[in-house]
Tab-separated table of C-alpha atoms in Angstrom:
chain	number	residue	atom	x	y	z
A	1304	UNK	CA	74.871	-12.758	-18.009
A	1305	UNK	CA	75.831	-16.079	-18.379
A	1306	UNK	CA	74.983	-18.884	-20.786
A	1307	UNK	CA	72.542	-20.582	-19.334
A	1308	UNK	CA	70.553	-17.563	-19.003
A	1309	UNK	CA	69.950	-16.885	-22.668
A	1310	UNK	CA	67.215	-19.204	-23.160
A	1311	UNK	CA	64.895	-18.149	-20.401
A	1312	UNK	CA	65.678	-14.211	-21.318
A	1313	UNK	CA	64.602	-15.376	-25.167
A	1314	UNK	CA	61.337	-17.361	-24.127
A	1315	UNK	CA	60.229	-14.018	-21.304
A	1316	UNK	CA	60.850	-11.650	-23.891
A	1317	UNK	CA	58.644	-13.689	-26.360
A	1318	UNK	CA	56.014	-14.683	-24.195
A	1319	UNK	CA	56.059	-10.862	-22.677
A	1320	UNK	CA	55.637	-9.730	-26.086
A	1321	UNK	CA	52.898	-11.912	-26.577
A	1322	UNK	CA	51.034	-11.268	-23.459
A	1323	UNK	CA	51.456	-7.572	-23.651
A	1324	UNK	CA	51.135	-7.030	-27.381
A	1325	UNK	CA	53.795	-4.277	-26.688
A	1326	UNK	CA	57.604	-5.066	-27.707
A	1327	UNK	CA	58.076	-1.948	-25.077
A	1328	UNK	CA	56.815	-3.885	-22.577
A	1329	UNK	CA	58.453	-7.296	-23.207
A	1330	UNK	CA	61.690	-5.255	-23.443
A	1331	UNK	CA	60.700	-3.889	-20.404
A	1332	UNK	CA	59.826	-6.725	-18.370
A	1333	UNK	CA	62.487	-8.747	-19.805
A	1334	UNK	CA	65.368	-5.652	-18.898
A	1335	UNK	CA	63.871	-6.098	-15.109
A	1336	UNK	CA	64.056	-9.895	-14.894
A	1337	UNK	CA	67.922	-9.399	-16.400
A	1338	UNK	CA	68.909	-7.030	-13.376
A	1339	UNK	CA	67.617	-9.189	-10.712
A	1340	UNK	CA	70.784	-11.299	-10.282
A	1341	UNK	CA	73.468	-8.511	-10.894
A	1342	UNK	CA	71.194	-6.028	-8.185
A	1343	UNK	CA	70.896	-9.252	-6.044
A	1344	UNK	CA	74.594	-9.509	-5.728
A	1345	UNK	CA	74.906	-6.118	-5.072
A	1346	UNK	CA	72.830	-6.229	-2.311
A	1347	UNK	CA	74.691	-9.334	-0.829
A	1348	UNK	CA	77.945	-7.681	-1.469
A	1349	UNK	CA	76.155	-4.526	0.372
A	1350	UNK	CA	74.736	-6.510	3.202
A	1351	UNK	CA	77.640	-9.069	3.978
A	1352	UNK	CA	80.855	-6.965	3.234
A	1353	UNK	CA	81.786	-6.691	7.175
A	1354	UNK	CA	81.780	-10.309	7.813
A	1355	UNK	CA	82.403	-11.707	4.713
A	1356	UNK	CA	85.371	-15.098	5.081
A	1357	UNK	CA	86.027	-17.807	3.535
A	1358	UNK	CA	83.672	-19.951	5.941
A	1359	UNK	CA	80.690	-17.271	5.142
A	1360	UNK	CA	81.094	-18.314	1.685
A	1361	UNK	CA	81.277	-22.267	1.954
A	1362	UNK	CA	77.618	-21.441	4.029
A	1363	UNK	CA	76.106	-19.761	1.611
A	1364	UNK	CA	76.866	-22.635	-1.184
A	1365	UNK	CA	76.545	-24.595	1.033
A	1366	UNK	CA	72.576	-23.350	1.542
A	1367	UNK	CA	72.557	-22.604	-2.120
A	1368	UNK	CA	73.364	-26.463	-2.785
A	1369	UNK	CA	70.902	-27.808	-0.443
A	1370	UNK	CA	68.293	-25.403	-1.765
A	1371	UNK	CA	68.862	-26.729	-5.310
A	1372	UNK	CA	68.845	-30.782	-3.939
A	1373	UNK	CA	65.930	-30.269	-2.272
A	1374	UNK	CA	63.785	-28.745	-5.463
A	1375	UNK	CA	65.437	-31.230	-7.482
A	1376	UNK	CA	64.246	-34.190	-5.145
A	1377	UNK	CA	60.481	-32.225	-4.289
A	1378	UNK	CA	59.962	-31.103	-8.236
A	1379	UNK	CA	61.531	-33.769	-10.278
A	1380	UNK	CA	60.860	-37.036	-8.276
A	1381	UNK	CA	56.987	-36.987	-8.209
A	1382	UNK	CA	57.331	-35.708	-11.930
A	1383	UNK	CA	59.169	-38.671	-12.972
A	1384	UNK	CA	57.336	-41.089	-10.935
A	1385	UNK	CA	53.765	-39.782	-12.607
A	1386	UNK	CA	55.631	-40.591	-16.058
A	1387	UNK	CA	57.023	-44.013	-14.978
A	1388	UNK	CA	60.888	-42.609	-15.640
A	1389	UNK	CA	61.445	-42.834	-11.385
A	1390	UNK	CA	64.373	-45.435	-11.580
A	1391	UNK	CA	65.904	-42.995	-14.291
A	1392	UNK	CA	65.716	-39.795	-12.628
A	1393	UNK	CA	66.910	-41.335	-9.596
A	1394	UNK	CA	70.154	-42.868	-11.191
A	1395	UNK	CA	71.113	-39.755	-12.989
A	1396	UNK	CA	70.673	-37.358	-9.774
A	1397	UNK	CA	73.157	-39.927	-7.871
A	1398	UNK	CA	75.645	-40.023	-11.029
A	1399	UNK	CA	75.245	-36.329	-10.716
A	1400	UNK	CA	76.472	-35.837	-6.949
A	1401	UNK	CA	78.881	-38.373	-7.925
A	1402	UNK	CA	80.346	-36.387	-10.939
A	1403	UNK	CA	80.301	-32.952	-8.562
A	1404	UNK	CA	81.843	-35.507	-5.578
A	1405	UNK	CA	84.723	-36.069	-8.271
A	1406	UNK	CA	84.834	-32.820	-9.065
A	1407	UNK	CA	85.597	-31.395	-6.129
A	1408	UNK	CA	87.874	-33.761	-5.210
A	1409	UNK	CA	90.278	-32.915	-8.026
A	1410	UNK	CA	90.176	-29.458	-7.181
């Protein structure tokens, strides 16, 4: 588990427990949700261990990127716009490629 995923495990569990009335069932629920990413990877690991190169792995993030711009541009755009903060969100996604553009660069 990493960091970022402490937050959202907190709030599920809580709002589980709330929903439920159970702390069984929030614990439950919340167990499942925490299992999804290391049972995803297993199944990745499972399904692309015979081809697996360097050039299947620049794909994949390469997918996994473009997934993540695309949500960020469909979700966070019309959001921003409907609060009148466009011009912000729009300078802060390009100084974020720019700071991953760097990034990569000194690597």
């Amino acid at each position: 588990m990493d960091v970022n995923s402490i937050l959202p495990a907190l709030l599920l569990t809580l709002l589980a427990g709330l929903a439920t009335g159970s702390r069984w069932k929030a614990f439950g629920w919340s167990a499942l949700s925490g299992l999804s990413e290391p049972l995803g990877a297993l199944l990745g690991l499972l399904l692309l261990s015979g081809v697996w190169s360097q050039a299947v792995l620049g794909l994949s993030l390469a997918a996994v990127a473009g997934i993540m711009v695309f949500i960020s541009f469909d979700v966070l755009l019309p959001s921003a716009r409907a609060y009148g903060q466009h011009h912000q969100i729009v300078y802060a996604l390009v100084a974020g490629m720019g700071v991953m553009a760097l990034s990569l660069l000194l690597l």
